[in-house]
Amino acid sequence: MKVRVVAVGKIAPHLQEAQLYYAGRVRGLEVVEVKKRRTVEEEGKELLRKAQGYCVALDERGEELNSLQFAKLLESRAKVSFLIGGADGLSEEVKEKADFILSLSKLTLQHDLARVV
């Protein structure tokens, strides 16, 4: 399976090492950064343009899954893209067009930290 993380902006320097460490543990993982734009709508269009395959939007209002449920969600997918918004979150268009909306936690995670998770 090919996994793509499409995220708005560059990751903070103090989290780069953690991202590299975990990215190295996932075979077929690619991290794609899109530039921060003036609006979440502009960012959303860019996130969707860079996404490939089954799209999972990360949002605290999404569905929480346990490890088994998460594995079942992904098991038959050849390509999966995880979409991470910037500081202002995801546009409504991204949430509407995503195949699934996933919550990593009911807590609002800073977007850089969500990339590491």
JSON list of C-alpha atoms in Angstrom, two decimals:
[
{"chain": "A", "resi": 1, "resn": "MET", "atom": "CA", "xyz": [0.00, 0.00, 0.00]},
{"chain": "A", "resi": 2, "resn": "LYS", "atom": "CA", "xyz": [1.16, 3.52, -0.76]},
{"chain": "A", "resi": 3, "resn": "VAL", "atom": "CA", "xyz": [0.45, 6.08, 1.93]},
{"chain": "A", "resi": 4, "resn": "ARG", "atom": "CA", "xyz": [0.59, 9.80, 1.28]},
{"chain": "A", "resi": 5, "resn": "VAL", "atom": "CA", "xyz": [0.33, 12.46, 3.97]},
{"chain": "A", "resi": 6, "resn": "VAL", "atom": "CA", "xyz": [-0.71, 15.76, 2.42]},
{"chain": "A", "resi": 7, "resn": "ALA", "atom": "CA", "xyz": [-0.31, 18.61, 4.89]},
{"chain": "A", "resi": 8, "resn": "VAL", "atom": "CA", "xyz": [-0.53, 22.39, 4.81]},
{"chain": "A", "resi": 9, "resn": "GLY", "atom": "CA", "xyz": [2.76, 24.12, 5.56]},
{"chain": "A", "resi": 10, "resn": "LYS", "atom": "CA", "xyz": [6.15, 22.99, 6.69]},
{"chain": "A", "resi": 11, "resn": "ILE", "atom": "CA", "xyz": [6.56, 21.03, 9.90]},
{"chain": "A", "resi": 12, "resn": "ALA", "atom": "CA", "xyz": [8.14, 22.87, 12.83]},
{"chain": "A", "resi": 13, "resn": "PRO", "atom": "CA", "xyz": [11.90, 22.27, 13.05]},
{"chain": "A", "resi": 14, "resn": "HIS", "atom": "CA", "xyz": [11.67, 20.69, 16.52]},
{"chain": "A", "resi": 15, "resn": "LEU", "atom": "CA", "xyz": [9.26, 18.03, 15.16]},
{"chain": "A", "resi": 16, "resn": "GLN", "atom": "CA", "xyz": [11.15, 17.21, 11.93]},
{"chain": "A", "resi": 17, "resn": "GLU", "atom": "CA", "xyz": [13.25, 14.50, 13.58]},
{"chain": "A", "resi": 18, "resn": "ALA", "atom": "CA", "xyz": [10.17, 12.73, 14.98]},
{"chain": "A", "resi": 19, "resn": "GLN", "atom": "CA", "xyz": [8.44, 12.90, 11.59]},
{"chain": "A", "resi": 20, "resn": "LEU", "atom": "CA", "xyz": [11.49, 11.43, 9.84]},
{"chain": "A", "resi": 21, "resn": "TYR", "atom": "CA", "xyz": [11.78, 8.67, 12.44]},
{"chain": "A", "resi": 22, "resn": "TYR", "atom": "CA", "xyz": [8.16, 7.53, 12.10]},
{"chain": "A", "resi": 23, "resn": "ALA", "atom": "CA", "xyz": [8.05, 8.05, 8.33]},
{"chain": "A", "resi": 24, "resn": "GLY", "atom": "CA", "xyz": [11.01, 5.69, 8.06]},
{"chain": "A", "resi": 25, "resn": "ARG", "atom": "CA", "xyz": [9.04, 2.98, 9.85]},
{"chain": "A", "resi": 26, "resn": "VAL", "atom": "CA", "xyz": [6.15, 3.01, 7.36]},
{"chain": "A", "resi": 27, "resn": "ARG", "atom": "CA", "xyz": [7.01, 1.43, 4.04]},
{"chain": "A", "resi": 28, "resn": "GLY", "atom": "CA", "xyz": [5.66, 3.37, 1.06]},
{"chain": "A", "resi": 29, "resn": "LEU", "atom": "CA", "xyz": [5.01, 6.59, 3.00]},
{"chain": "A", "resi": 30, "resn": "GLU", "atom": "CA", "xyz": [5.34, 9.92, 1.24]},
{"chain": "A", "resi": 31, "resn": "VAL", "atom": "CA", "xyz": [4.89, 13.33, 2.89]},
{"chain": "A", "resi": 32, "resn": "VAL", "atom": "CA", "xyz": [3.71, 16.13, 0.61]},
{"chain": "A", "resi": 33, "resn": "GLU", "atom": "CA", "xyz": [3.59, 19.69, 1.88]},
{"chain": "A", "resi": 34, "resn": "VAL", "atom": "CA", "xyz": [1.34, 22.32, 0.32]},
{"chain": "A", "resi": 35, "resn": "LYS", "atom": "CA", "xyz": [1.89, 26.04, 0.85]},
{"chain": "A", "resi": 36, "resn": "LYS", "atom": "CA", "xyz": [-0.17, 27.89, 3.42]},
{"chain": "A", "resi": 37, "resn": "ARG", "atom": "CA", "xyz": [-2.69, 30.08, 1.60]},
{"chain": "A", "resi": 38, "resn": "ARG", "atom": "CA", "xyz": [-4.83, 33.06, 2.56]},
{"chain": "A", "resi": 39, "resn": "THR", "atom": "CA", "xyz": [-7.95, 30.93, 3.12]},
{"chain": "A", "resi": 40, "resn": "VAL", "atom": "CA", "xyz": [-8.76, 27.35, 4.14]},
{"chain": "A", "resi": 41, "resn": "GLU", "atom": "CA", "xyz": [-10.72, 27.07, 0.89]},
{"chain": "A", "resi": 42, "resn": "GLU", "atom": "CA", "xyz": [-7.57, 27.72, -1.16]},
{"chain": "A", "resi": 43, "resn": "GLU", "atom": "CA", "xyz": [-5.61, 25.28, 1.02]},
{"chain": "A", "resi": 44, "resn": "GLY", "atom": "CA", "xyz": [-8.38, 22.71, 0.60]},
{"chain": "A", "resi": 45, "resn": "LYS", "atom": "CA", "xyz": [-8.23, 22.84, -3.18]},
{"chain": "A", "resi": 46, "resn": "GLU", "atom": "CA", "xyz": [-4.47, 22.25, -3.03]},
{"chain": "A", "resi": 47, "resn": "LEU", "atom": "CA", "xyz": [-4.85, 19.35, -0.55]},
{"chain": "A", "resi": 48, "resn": "LEU", "atom": "CA", "xyz": [-7.41, 17.67, -2.82]},
{"chain": "A", "resi": 49, "resn": "ARG", "atom": "CA", "xyz": [-5.24, 18.24, -5.91]},
{"chain": "A", "resi": 50, "resn": "LYS", "atom": "CA", "xyz": [-2.29, 16.44, -4.26]},
{"chain": "A", "resi": 51, "resn": "ALA", "atom": "CA", "xyz": [-4.36, 13.57, -2.81]},
{"chain": "A", "resi": 52, "resn": "GLN", "atom": "CA", "xyz": [-4.27, 10.12, -4.38]},
{"chain": "A", "resi": 53, "resn": "GLY", "atom": "CA", "xyz": [-6.53, 7.13, -3.86]},
{"chain": "A", "resi": 54, "resn": "TYR", "atom": "CA", "xyz": [-8.75, 6.77, -0.79]},
{"chain": "A", "resi": 55, "resn": "CYS", "atom": "CA", "xyz": [-8.85, 10.14, 1.02]},
{"chain": "A", "resi": 56, "resn": "VAL", "atom": "CA", "xyz": [-8.93, 10.34, 4.80]},
{"chain": "A", "resi": 57, "resn": "ALA", "atom": "CA", "xyz": [-9.41, 13.85, 6.22]},
{"chain": "A", "resi": 58, "resn": "LEU", "atom": "CA", "xyz": [-8.10, 14.33, 9.75]},
{"chain": "A", "resi": 59, "resn": "ASP", "atom": "CA", "xyz": [-10.49, 16.36, 11.88]},
{"chain": "A", "resi": 60, "resn": "GLU", "atom": "CA", "xyz": [-11.27, 16.27, 15.61]},
{"chain": "A", "resi": 61, "resn": "ARG", "atom": "CA", "xyz": [-14.99, 15.96, 14.78]},
{"chain": "A", "resi": 62, "resn": "GLY", "atom": "CA", "xyz": [-14.40, 12.82, 12.72]},
{"chain": "A", "resi": 63, "resn": "GLU", "atom": "CA", "xyz": [-14.87, 9.21, 13.76]},
{"chain": "A", "resi": 64, "resn": "GLU", "atom": "CA", "xyz": [-12.51, 7.67, 16.31]},
{"chain": "A", "resi": 65, "resn": "LEU", "atom": "CA", "xyz": [-11.32, 4.14, 15.50]},
{"chain": "A", "resi": 66, "resn": "ASN", "atom": "CA", "xyz": [-9.44, 1.55, 17.48]},
{"chain": "A", "resi": 67, "resn": "SER", "atom": "CA", "xyz": [-6.41, -0.14, 15.90]},
{"chain": "A", "resi": 68, "resn": "LEU", "atom": "CA", "xyz": [-8.39, -3.08, 14.47]},
{"chain": "A", "resi": 69, "resn": "GLN", "atom": "CA", "xyz": [-11.03, -0.81, 12.93]},
{"chain": "A", "resi": 70, "resn": "PHE", "atom": "CA", "xyz": [-8.30, 1.40, 11.47]},
{"chain": "A", "resi": 71, "resn": "ALA", "atom": "CA", "xyz": [-6.55, -1.61, 9.93]},
{"chain": "A", "resi": 72, "resn": "LYS", "atom": "CA", "xyz": [-9.83, -2.84, 8.39]},
{"chain": "A", "resi": 73, "resn": "LEU", "atom": "CA", "xyz": [-10.49, 0.61, 6.94]},
{"chain": "A", "resi": 74, "resn": "LEU", "atom": "CA", "xyz": [-7.16, 0.51, 5.12]},
{"chain": "A", "resi": 75, "resn": "GLU", "atom": "CA", "xyz": [-6.63, -3.19, 4.38]},
{"chain": "A", "resi": 76, "resn": "SER", "atom": "CA", "xyz": [-7.98, -3.30, 0.83]},
{"chain": "A", "resi": 77, "resn": "ARG", "atom": "CA", "xyz": [-6.70, 0.11, -0.32]},
{"chain": "A", "resi": 78, "resn": "ALA", "atom": "CA", "xyz": [-3.81, 0.37, -2.78]},
{"chain": "A", "resi": 79, "resn": "LYS", "atom": "CA", "xyz": [-3.35, 4.12, -2.18]},
{"chain": "A", "resi": 80, "resn": "VAL", "atom": "CA", "xyz": [-4.41, 6.18, 0.80]},
{"chain": "A", "resi": 81, "resn": "SER", "atom": "CA", "xyz": [-3.98, 9.91, 1.38]},
{"chain": "A", "resi": 82, "resn": "PHE", "atom": "CA", "xyz": [-4.28, 11.50, 4.81]},
{"chain": "A", "resi": 83, "resn": "LEU", "atom": "CA", "xyz": [-5.22, 15.18, 4.54]},
{"chain": "A", "resi": 84, "resn": "ILE", "atom": "CA", "xyz": [-4.09, 17.54, 7.29]},
{"chain": "A", "resi": 85, "resn": "GLY", "atom": "CA", "xyz": [-5.18, 21.16, 7.32]},
{"chain": "A", "resi": 86, "resn": "GLY", "atom": "CA", "xyz": [-3.22, 24.11, 8.61]},
{"chain": "A", "resi": 87, "resn": "ALA", "atom": "CA", "xyz": [-3.78, 26.15, 11.74]},
{"chain": "A", "resi": 88, "resn": "ASP", "atom": "CA", "xyz": [-7.35, 26.95, 10.68]},
{"chain": "A", "resi": 89, "resn": "GLY", "atom": "CA", "xyz": [-8.31, 23.35, 9.90]},
{"chain": "A", "resi": 90, "resn": "LEU", "atom": "CA", "xyz": [-9.89, 21.88, 6.78]},
{"chain": "A", "resi": 91, "resn": "SER", "atom": "CA", "xyz": [-12.31, 23.47, 4.35]},
{"chain": "A", "resi": 92, "resn": "GLU", "atom": "CA", "xyz": [-15.85, 22.16, 4.08]},
{"chain": "A", "resi": 93, "resn": "GLU", "atom": "CA", "xyz": [-15.03, 21.04, 0.53]},
{"chain": "A", "resi": 94, "resn": "VAL", "atom": "CA", "xyz": [-12.26, 18.74, 1.80]},
{"chain": "A", "resi": 95, "resn": "LYS", "atom": "CA", "xyz": [-14.56, 17.24, 4.42]},
{"chain": "A", "resi": 96, "resn": "GLU", "atom": "CA", "xyz": [-17.32, 16.71, 1.84]},
{"chain": "A", "resi": 97, "resn": "LYS", "atom": "CA", "xyz": [-15.04, 15.13, -0.78]},
{"chain": "A", "resi": 98, "resn": "ALA", "atom": "CA", "xyz": [-13.05, 12.95, 1.62]},
{"chain": "A", "resi": 99, "resn": "ASP", "atom": "CA", "xyz": [-13.93, 9.26, 1.66]},
{"chain": "A", "resi": 100, "resn": "PHE", "atom": "CA", "xyz": [-13.64, 9.17, 5.45]},
{"chain": "A", "resi": 101, "resn": "ILE", "atom": "CA", "xyz": [-13.17, 11.71, 8.25]},
{"chain": "A", "resi": 102, "resn": "LEU", "atom": "CA", "xyz": [-10.93, 10.41, 11.01]},
{"chain": "A", "resi": 103, "resn": "SER", "atom": "CA", "xyz": [-10.37, 11.84, 14.47]},
{"chain": "A", "resi": 104, "resn": "LEU", "atom": "CA", "xyz": [-7.00, 11.04, 15.99]},
{"chain": "A", "resi": 105, "resn": "SER", "atom": "CA", "xyz": [-8.37, 12.38, 19.28]},
{"chain": "A", "resi": 106, "resn": "LYS", "atom": "CA", "xyz": [-11.28, 14.43, 20.55]},
{"chain": "A", "resi": 107, "resn": "LEU", "atom": "CA", "xyz": [-8.58, 16.87, 21.59]},
{"chain": "A", "resi": 108, "resn": "THR", "atom": "CA", "xyz": [-7.65, 19.45, 19.00]},
{"chain": "A", "resi": 109, "resn": "LEU", "atom": "CA", "xyz": [-4.09, 18.57, 18.01]},
{"chain": "A", "resi": 110, "resn": "GLN", "atom": "CA", "xyz": [-1.78, 21.19, 16.61]},
{"chain": "A", "resi": 111, "resn": "HIS", "atom": "CA", "xyz": [-1.42, 20.39, 12.88]},
{"chain": "A", "resi": 112, "resn": "ASP", "atom": "CA", "xyz": [2.33, 19.70, 13.18]},
{"chain": "A", "resi": 113, "resn": "LEU", "atom": "CA", "xyz": [1.71, 17.19, 15.95]},
{"chain": "A", "resi": 114, "resn": "ALA", "atom": "CA", "xyz": [-1.01, 15.47, 13.90]},
{"chain": "A", "resi": 115, "resn": "ARG", "atom": "CA", "xyz": [1.60, 14.89, 11.19]},
{"chain": "A", "resi": 116, "resn": "VAL", "atom": "CA", "xyz": [3.82, 13.02, 13.63]},
{"chain": "A", "resi": 117, "resn": "VAL", "atom": "CA", "xyz": [0.89, 10.96, 14.92]}
]
